[in-house]
Amino acid sequence: MTWSIEPLRRGLNSRKAFPLLLGFGLSVRLLLLACTWRDPLFDDAAAYYTQALKITDSGTSLYLPPGLPAYLRLWMYLPVDGQVACRLSMLPVYLIFSLALFAYVRGRSGIQAANLAVLFFVFSPAFVFQSQFPLTQLPTATLCLMALLLLEKSVKPGGWTAAVTLGLVLGAAVLLRPSILILVPLLAALVWVRAGARRATKALLVAFAASVPLLAWEHHVWRRSGEAVFINSANSMNLFVGNNQYTPLYRTWWFGSHSRGSRDVPAEFSSLLEYGRSLGPADQERFFFSQALSHIASHPWLFAFRTFNRMRCFLAFDSFSGAQAMKHYRLPPWSVALVLGLDALCYCSIMLAALGYIVIFGNWMPALGWLWSLGCVALFYAAPYYTPRTISRLCRWPRFRHRCWCHAGYPVAGWRSNHRVKGGKRLEPYFAERFSSSSWNVSG
């Protein structure tokens, strides 16, 4: 008996495939919601829910970006529990994302590729989890996909309505995640480059439309607090958390998800963070920005190295859903392994498909090269997790090991703070001070 993928191809080419996939994906998410609706929200989702509760006619909190709390607040008028309403609010976002993804891929590669793309996101555990859990990742991805669709329409003759809508979508995305701000001048420049007649006017229209929701929010903040804060007050704090003398070089996010008293969180950093948080919104922004920028200016190569490691993190499959299954839902190990394995499978499949597209249509890499590339990417990402443990077993002399890490200049993710040198001194994974010219001259 031979197995053929021809039935799968015929199914993906069918016009009925997309609504069936959409319905099945929605059913999976409703089933998960039915199993978890009694569980309280946690971590960032709980923070967004709390900020949504604080929205009144007089204003809202400035700590988190206002986009998602405002959206959640609308859903909290439903006659159901507020946290359940917040979970339900992500389901329409999933549907819009799938529609935008289908439309974008079909326009470029046909209906078969579009259905295949939707199929991956139907089963991806990280995507399933975020489709019923109020976080900003899925709404932001949806708005970015809509921006791509509107960009193609904006550069065509006419396209004025699409250009205005593109700007408004970008402005809404910035209110969800302020880091999206960089896309506003970038996409406006693309409109200017690719549009025909009156391209400069159309590009300015995109930028102006994007500024409307941002300026409206800034005006509201100024009227309410009398202080100038860009979108939200946590931006400067996040910059400080990722760029200070105690920030790990690899796990630059560590202090953002671990509080005082947690493993590998020094008391000196916690004291600085608490002092900054005790200030008013404007003073807080100035304090955190000045601390972070001062550190970046005095250690530019350290900043570059941390930035490089942040980029590497995007090469990894998302383990968030598996971690929550273990930490918050207490699922058995086999089910956690299944979630993580499915996440890795979906990620690798998408990665292989992207690299395969480059091979087929780019014709600049050998046929087997893209398979090796994926393996290299995985090894490159995984290296920090196993290298320190392997070498630390080989290098038993603590002083030599200490000098090796100072010389290498990076605290790797597998390093643990319970490693000690002679005399009981802890080898902390914070090498900001050690990453200096003197550390490069250490010899065995």
mmCIF file of N, CA, C and O in Angstrom, residues 352-426:
data_model
loop_
_atom_site.group_PDB
_atom_site.id
_atom_site.type_symbol
_atom_site.label_atom_id
_atom_site.label_comp_id
_atom_site.label_asym_id
_atom_site.label_seq_id
_atom_site.Cartn_x
_atom_site.Cartn_y
_atom_site.Cartn_z
ATOM 1 N N LEU A 352 10.766 25.427 7.082
ATOM 2 C CA LEU A 352 11.131 24.653 5.895
ATOM 3 C C LEU A 352 10.390 25.157 4.661
ATOM 4 O O LEU A 352 10.951 25.229 3.571
ATOM 5 N N ALA A 353 9.106 25.489 4.846
ATOM 6 C CA ALA A 353 8.335 26.001 3.720
ATOM 7 C C ALA A 353 8.909 27.326 3.208
ATOM 8 O O ALA A 353 9.007 27.554 2.004
ATOM 9 N N ALA A 354 9.305 28.198 4.148
ATOM 10 C CA ALA A 354 9.880 29.484 3.741
ATOM 11 C C ALA A 354 11.204 29.291 3.014
ATOM 12 O O ALA A 354 11.458 29.891 1.960
ATOM 13 N N LEU A 355 12.057 28.413 3.570
ATOM 14 C CA LEU A 355 13.337 28.155 2.917
ATOM 15 C C LEU A 355 13.144 27.445 1.582
ATOM 16 O O LEU A 355 13.865 27.695 0.616
ATOM 17 N N GLY A 356 12.165 26.535 1.537
ATOM 18 C CA GLY A 356 11.875 25.863 0.277
ATOM 19 C C GLY A 356 11.407 26.832 -0.786
ATOM 20 O O GLY A 356 11.754 26.698 -1.976
ATOM 21 N N TYR A 357 10.615 27.814 -0.392
ATOM 22 C CA TYR A 357 10.170 28.844 -1.342
ATOM 23 C C TYR A 357 11.363 29.594 -1.920
ATOM 24 O O TYR A 357 11.413 29.892 -3.115
ATOM 25 N N ILE A 358 12.348 29.876 -1.049
ATOM 26 C CA ILE A 358 13.554 30.560 -1.518
ATOM 27 C C ILE A 358 14.308 29.694 -2.524
ATOM 28 O O ILE A 358 14.785 30.167 -3.555
ATOM 29 N N VAL A 359 14.384 28.392 -2.234
ATOM 30 C CA VAL A 359 15.107 27.483 -3.130
ATOM 31 C C VAL A 359 14.423 27.408 -4.490
ATOM 32 O O VAL A 359 15.063 27.502 -5.545
ATOM 33 N N ILE A 360 13.085 27.248 -4.466
ATOM 34 C CA ILE A 360 12.351 27.034 -5.713
ATOM 35 C C ILE A 360 12.323 28.294 -6.564
ATOM 36 O O ILE A 360 12.573 28.261 -7.772
ATOM 37 N N PHE A 361 12.057 29.422 -5.927
ATOM 38 C CA PHE A 361 11.873 30.645 -6.693
ATOM 39 C C PHE A 361 13.096 31.551 -6.681
ATOM 40 O O PHE A 361 13.239 32.403 -7.555
ATOM 41 N N GLY A 362 13.980 31.390 -5.694
ATOM 42 C CA GLY A 362 15.173 32.224 -5.649
ATOM 43 C C GLY A 362 16.323 31.652 -6.450
ATOM 44 O O GLY A 362 17.120 32.373 -7.039
ATOM 45 N N ASN A 363 16.420 30.315 -6.476
ATOM 46 C CA ASN A 363 17.437 29.620 -7.269
ATOM 47 C C ASN A 363 18.845 30.096 -6.937
ATOM 48 O O ASN A 363 19.693 30.222 -7.804
ATOM 49 N N TRP A 364 19.101 30.343 -5.647
ATOM 50 C CA TRP A 364 20.441 30.788 -5.264
ATOM 51 C C TRP A 364 21.076 29.884 -4.204
ATOM 52 O O TRP A 364 22.180 30.116 -3.775
ATOM 53 N N MET A 365 20.372 28.769 -3.830
ATOM 54 C CA MET A 365 20.909 27.862 -2.837
ATOM 55 C C MET A 365 20.718 26.441 -3.343
ATOM 56 O O MET A 365 19.688 26.151 -3.958
ATOM 57 N N PRO A 366 21.678 25.541 -3.129
ATOM 58 C CA PRO A 366 21.522 24.157 -3.581
ATOM 59 C C PRO A 366 20.273 23.521 -2.989
ATOM 60 O O PRO A 366 19.751 23.938 -1.961
ATOM 61 N N ALA A 367 19.816 22.454 -3.627
ATOM 62 C CA ALA A 367 18.547 21.839 -3.233
ATOM 63 C C ALA A 367 18.577 21.333 -1.793
ATOM 64 O O ALA A 367 17.598 21.447 -1.060
ATOM 65 N N LEU A 368 19.691 20.770 -1.356
ATOM 66 C CA LEU A 368 19.776 20.261 0.011
ATOM 67 C C LEU A 368 20.265 21.316 0.995
ATOM 68 O O LEU A 368 20.244 21.095 2.203
ATOM 69 N N GLY A 369 20.700 22.439 0.482
ATOM 70 C CA GLY A 369 21.262 23.464 1.358
ATOM 71 C C GLY A 369 20.278 24.006 2.356
ATOM 72 O O GLY A 369 20.637 24.320 3.496
ATOM 73 N N TRP A 370 19.006 24.110 1.957
ATOM 74 C CA TRP A 370 18.025 24.691 2.875
ATOM 75 C C TRP A 370 17.731 23.767 4.046
ATOM 76 O O TRP A 370 17.393 24.211 5.131
ATOM 77 N N LEU A 371 17.858 22.440 3.830
ATOM 78 C CA LEU A 371 17.708 21.518 4.947
ATOM 79 C C LEU A 371 18.837 21.695 5.960
ATOM 80 O O LEU A 371 18.626 21.715 7.171
ATOM 81 N N TRP A 372 20.064 21.832 5.427
ATOM 82 C CA TRP A 372 21.204 22.081 6.309
ATOM 83 C C TRP A 372 21.055 23.424 7.012
ATOM 84 O O TRP A 372 21.443 23.578 8.169
ATOM 85 N N SER A 373 20.496 24.391 6.320
ATOM 86 C CA SER A 373 20.335 25.718 6.929
ATOM 87 C C SER A 373 19.449 25.650 8.158
ATOM 88 O O SER A 373 19.738 26.273 9.183
ATOM 89 N N LEU A 374 18.356 24.906 8.074
ATOM 90 C CA LEU A 374 17.459 24.801 9.221
ATOM 91 C C LEU A 374 18.171 24.134 10.393
ATOM 92 O O LEU A 374 18.039 24.549 11.545
ATOM 93 N N GLY A 375 18.954 23.099 10.092
ATOM 94 C CA GLY A 375 19.718 22.452 11.157
ATOM 95 C C GLY A 375 20.720 23.392 11.793
ATOM 96 O O GLY A 375 20.889 23.401 13.023
ATOM 97 N N CYS A 376 21.377 24.199 10.976
ATOM 98 C CA CYS A 376 22.341 25.167 11.506
ATOM 99 C C CYS A 376 21.659 26.212 12.378
ATOM 100 O O CYS A 376 22.182 26.622 13.419
ATOM 101 N N VAL A 377 20.478 26.651 11.946
ATOM 102 C CA VAL A 377 19.724 27.619 12.742
ATOM 103 C C VAL A 377 19.395 27.030 14.109
ATOM 104 O O VAL A 377 19.557 27.674 15.151
ATOM 105 N N ALA A 378 18.928 25.770 14.117
ATOM 106 C CA ALA A 378 18.577 25.130 15.390
ATOM 107 C C ALA A 378 19.794 24.966 16.289
ATOM 108 O O ALA A 378 19.734 25.238 17.493
ATOM 109 N N LEU A 379 20.913 24.547 15.710
ATOM 110 C CA LEU A 379 22.128 24.376 16.505
ATOM 111 C C LEU A 379 22.627 25.717 17.026
ATOM 112 O O LEU A 379 23.060 25.830 18.176
ATOM 113 N N PHE A 380 22.558 26.745 16.177
ATOM 114 C CA PHE A 380 23.036 28.070 16.560
ATOM 115 C C PHE A 380 22.213 28.613 17.722
ATOM 116 O O PHE A 380 22.737 29.214 18.662
ATOM 117 N N TYR A 381 20.914 28.370 17.678
ATOM 118 C CA TYR A 381 20.065 28.846 18.770
ATOM 119 C C TYR A 381 20.295 28.038 20.039
ATOM 120 O O TYR A 381 20.342 28.570 21.146
ATOM 121 N N ALA A 382 20.428 26.713 19.882
ATOM 122 C CA ALA A 382 20.484 25.838 21.045
ATOM 123 C C ALA A 382 21.831 25.862 21.745
ATOM 124 O O ALA A 382 21.920 25.472 22.911
ATOM 125 N N ALA A 383 22.892 26.297 21.060
ATOM 126 C CA ALA A 383 24.246 26.206 21.614
ATOM 127 C C ALA A 383 24.377 26.762 23.028
ATOM 128 O O ALA A 383 24.975 26.106 23.892
ATOM 129 N N PRO A 384 23.824 27.935 23.345
ATOM 130 C CA PRO A 384 23.990 28.460 24.710
ATOM 131 C C PRO A 384 23.364 27.587 25.783
ATOM 132 O O PRO A 384 23.721 27.684 26.945
ATOM 133 N N TYR A 385 22.420 26.718 25.403
ATOM 134 C CA TYR A 385 21.755 25.909 26.417
ATOM 135 C C TYR A 385 22.599 24.713 26.849
ATOM 136 O O TYR A 385 22.466 24.233 27.962
ATOM 137 N N TYR A 386 23.430 24.199 25.941
ATOM 138 C CA TYR A 386 24.196 23.026 26.346
ATOM 139 C C TYR A 386 25.693 23.274 26.461
ATOM 140 O O TYR A 386 26.401 22.518 27.119
ATOM 141 N N THR A 387 26.217 24.322 25.805
ATOM 142 C CA THR A 387 27.659 24.553 25.856
ATOM 143 C C THR A 387 28.178 24.744 27.281
ATOM 144 O O THR A 387 29.152 24.096 27.661
ATOM 145 N N PRO A 388 27.586 25.576 28.124
ATOM 146 C CA PRO A 388 28.157 25.809 29.447
ATOM 147 C C PRO A 388 28.162 24.555 30.308
ATOM 148 O O PRO A 388 29.092 24.314 31.053
ATOM 149 N N ARG A 389 27.120 23.752 30.190
ATOM 150 C CA ARG A 389 27.072 22.545 30.998
ATOM 151 C C ARG A 389 28.139 21.559 30.548
ATOM 152 O O ARG A 389 28.768 20.889 31.361
ATOM 153 N N THR A 390 28.332 21.452 29.242
ATOM 154 C CA THR A 390 29.333 20.527 28.722
ATOM 155 C C THR A 390 30.735 20.957 29.120
ATOM 156 O O THR A 390 31.527 20.171 29.649
ATOM 157 N N ILE A 391 31.056 22.232 28.891
ATOM 158 C CA ILE A 391 32.409 22.707 29.163
ATOM 159 C C ILE A 391 32.677 22.738 30.667
ATOM 160 O O ILE A 391 33.785 22.446 31.106
ATOM 161 N N SER A 392 31.647 23.071 31.461
ATOM 162 C CA SER A 392 31.879 23.143 32.899
ATOM 163 C C SER A 392 32.208 21.766 33.474
ATOM 164 O O SER A 392 32.854 21.667 34.514
ATOM 165 N N ARG A 393 31.771 20.712 32.808
ATOM 166 C CA ARG A 393 32.140 19.369 33.259
ATOM 167 C C ARG A 393 33.575 19.035 32.862
ATOM 168 O O ARG A 393 34.240 18.250 33.531
ATOM 169 N N LEU A 394 34.020 19.630 31.734
ATOM 170 C CA LEU A 394 35.384 19.375 31.294
ATOM 171 C C LEU A 394 36.391 20.225 32.068
ATOM 172 O O LEU A 394 37.488 19.770 32.387
ATOM 173 N N CYS A 395 36.008 21.446 32.345
ATOM 174 C CA CYS A 395 36.923 22.380 33.018
ATOM 175 C C CYS A 395 36.598 22.394 34.508
ATOM 176 O O CYS A 395 35.774 23.189 34.964
ATOM 177 N N ARG A 396 37.187 21.484 35.249
ATOM 178 C CA ARG A 396 36.866 21.341 36.661
ATOM 179 C C ARG A 396 37.512 22.416 37.519
ATOM 180 O O ARG A 396 37.110 22.639 38.642
ATOM 181 N N TRP A 397 38.555 23.050 37.006
ATOM 182 C CA TRP A 397 39.256 24.057 37.799
ATOM 183 C C TRP A 397 38.417 25.321 37.832
ATOM 184 O O TRP A 397 38.235 25.989 36.809
ATOM 185 N N PRO A 398 37.845 25.705 38.992
ATOM 186 C CA PRO A 398 36.906 26.839 39.029
ATOM 187 C C PRO A 398 37.506 28.138 38.529
ATOM 188 O O PRO A 398 36.834 28.909 37.853
ATOM 189 N N ARG A 399 38.805 28.388 38.883
ATOM 190 C CA ARG A 399 39.404 29.662 38.473
ATOM 191 C C ARG A 399 39.526 29.736 36.953
ATOM 192 O O ARG A 399 39.261 30.765 36.341
ATOM 193 N N PHE A 400 39.887 28.611 36.349
ATOM 194 C CA PHE A 400 39.973 28.585 34.890
ATOM 195 C C PHE A 400 38.592 28.794 34.260
ATOM 196 O O PHE A 400 38.429 29.534 33.297
ATOM 197 N N ARG A 401 37.589 28.161 34.848
ATOM 198 C CA ARG A 401 36.240 28.295 34.313
ATOM 199 C C ARG A 401 35.758 29.727 34.430
ATOM 200 O O ARG A 401 35.145 30.281 33.510
ATOM 201 N N HIS A 402 36.046 30.353 35.561
ATOM 202 C CA HIS A 402 35.644 31.744 35.767
ATOM 203 C C HIS A 402 36.293 32.648 34.727
ATOM 204 O O HIS A 402 35.639 33.497 34.118
ATOM 205 N N ARG A 403 37.582 32.440 34.472
ATOM 206 C CA ARG A 403 38.270 33.268 33.481
ATOM 207 C C ARG A 403 37.744 33.005 32.080
ATOM 208 O O ARG A 403 37.677 33.905 31.252
ATOM 209 N N CYS A 404 37.386 31.762 31.794
ATOM 210 C CA CYS A 404 36.846 31.441 30.471
ATOM 211 C C CYS A 404 35.585 32.235 30.191
ATOM 212 O O CYS A 404 35.427 32.812 29.117
ATOM 213 N N TRP A 405 34.680 32.291 31.187
ATOM 214 C CA TRP A 405 33.428 33.004 30.942
ATOM 215 C C TRP A 405 33.664 34.513 30.867
ATOM 216 O O TRP A 405 32.995 35.210 30.114
ATOM 217 N N CYS A 406 34.604 35.008 31.654
ATOM 218 C CA CYS A 406 34.937 36.432 31.544
ATOM 219 C C CYS A 406 35.533 36.727 30.175
ATOM 220 O O CYS A 406 35.244 37.754 29.561
ATOM 221 N N HIS A 407 36.356 35.808 29.712
ATOM 222 C CA HIS A 407 36.994 36.026 28.417
ATOM 223 C C HIS A 407 35.976 35.921 27.286
ATOM 224 O O HIS A 407 35.992 36.701 26.344
ATOM 225 N N ALA A 408 35.072 34.929 27.393
ATOM 226 C CA ALA A 408 34.061 34.778 26.347
ATOM 227 C C ALA A 408 33.104 35.947 26.354
ATOM 228 O O ALA A 408 32.627 36.374 25.309
ATOM 229 N N GLY A 409 32.804 36.460 27.539
ATOM 230 C CA GLY A 409 31.991 37.670 27.612
ATOM 231 C C GLY A 409 30.527 37.453 27.419
ATOM 232 O O GLY A 409 29.806 38.384 27.133
ATOM 233 N N TYR A 410 30.020 36.186 27.517
ATOM 234 C CA TYR A 410 28.568 36.084 27.472
ATOM 235 C C TYR A 410 28.067 35.124 28.545
ATOM 236 O O TYR A 410 28.574 34.047 28.719
ATOM 237 N N PRO A 411 27.002 35.554 29.302
ATOM 238 C CA PRO A 411 26.382 34.657 30.260
ATOM 239 C C PRO A 411 25.359 33.819 29.521
ATOM 240 O O PRO A 411 24.397 34.339 29.003
ATOM 241 N N VAL A 412 25.538 32.558 29.394
ATOM 242 C CA VAL A 412 24.679 31.730 28.570
ATOM 243 C C VAL A 412 23.481 31.255 29.366
ATOM 244 O O VAL A 412 23.465 31.238 30.591
ATOM 245 N N ALA A 413 22.451 30.863 28.627
ATOM 246 C CA ALA A 413 21.187 30.565 29.288
ATOM 247 C C ALA A 413 21.276 29.349 30.195
ATOM 248 O O ALA A 413 20.550 29.244 31.160
ATOM 249 N N GLY A 414 22.178 28.416 29.887
ATOM 250 C CA GLY A 414 22.284 27.248 30.721
ATOM 251 C C GLY A 414 23.053 27.491 32.003
ATOM 252 O O GLY A 414 23.082 26.641 32.890
ATOM 253 N N TRP A 415 23.712 28.665 32.118
ATOM 254 C CA TRP A 415 24.510 28.970 33.308
ATOM 255 C C TRP A 415 23.602 29.190 34.501
ATOM 256 O O TRP A 415 22.571 29.811 34.425
ATOM 257 N N ARG A 416 23.959 28.661 35.619
ATOM 258 C CA ARG A 416 23.161 28.814 36.826
ATOM 259 C C ARG A 416 23.968 29.522 37.905
ATOM 260 O O ARG A 416 25.174 29.358 38.004
ATOM 261 N N SER A 417 23.297 30.290 38.703
ATOM 262 C CA SER A 417 23.987 31.120 39.687
ATOM 263 C C SER A 417 24.542 30.316 40.856
ATOM 264 O O SER A 417 25.160 30.873 41.743
ATOM 265 N N ASN A 418 24.283 28.993 40.916
ATOM 266 C CA ASN A 418 24.835 28.235 42.028
ATOM 267 C C ASN A 418 26.240 27.732 41.744
ATOM 268 O O ASN A 418 26.794 26.980 42.535
ATOM 269 N N HIS A 419 26.821 28.091 40.580
ATOM 270 C CA HIS A 419 28.221 27.795 40.338
ATOM 271 C C HIS A 419 29.068 28.732 41.198
ATOM 272 O O HIS A 419 28.857 29.937 41.185
ATOM 273 N N ARG A 420 30.019 28.199 41.926
ATOM 274 C CA ARG A 420 30.826 29.007 42.836
ATOM 275 C C ARG A 420 32.306 28.730 42.617
ATOM 276 O O ARG A 420 32.693 27.643 42.210
ATOM 277 N N VAL A 421 33.098 29.735 42.862
ATOM 278 C CA VAL A 421 34.535 29.560 42.810
ATOM 279 C C VAL A 421 35.031 29.220 44.208
ATOM 280 O O VAL A 421 34.275 29.159 45.158
ATOM 281 N N LYS A 422 36.339 28.987 44.318
ATOM 282 C CA LYS A 422 36.901 28.675 45.628
ATOM 283 C C LYS A 422 36.633 29.823 46.595
ATOM 284 O O LYS A 422 36.720 30.992 46.233
ATOM 285 N N GLY A 423 36.327 29.466 47.810
ATOM 286 C CA GLY A 423 36.048 30.485 48.809
ATOM 287 C C GLY A 423 34.580 30.827 48.892
ATOM 288 O O GLY A 423 34.173 31.679 49.661
ATOM 289 N N GLY A 424 33.754 30.179 48.053
ATOM 290 C CA GLY A 424 32.318 30.377 48.141
ATOM 291 C C GLY A 424 31.788 31.562 47.366
ATOM 292 O O GLY A 424 30.620 31.866 47.424
ATOM 293 N N LYS A 425 32.641 32.278 46.617
ATOM 294 C CA LYS A 425 32.168 33.442 45.865
ATOM 295 C C LYS A 425 31.315 32.988 44.689
ATOM 296 O O LYS A 425 31.691 32.103 43.935
ATOM 297 N N ARG A 426 30.163 33.598 44.543
ATOM 298 C CA ARG A 426 29.240 33.192 43.493
ATOM 299 C C ARG A 426 29.683 33.741 42.149
ATOM 300 O O ARG A 426 30.101 34.885 42.040
#
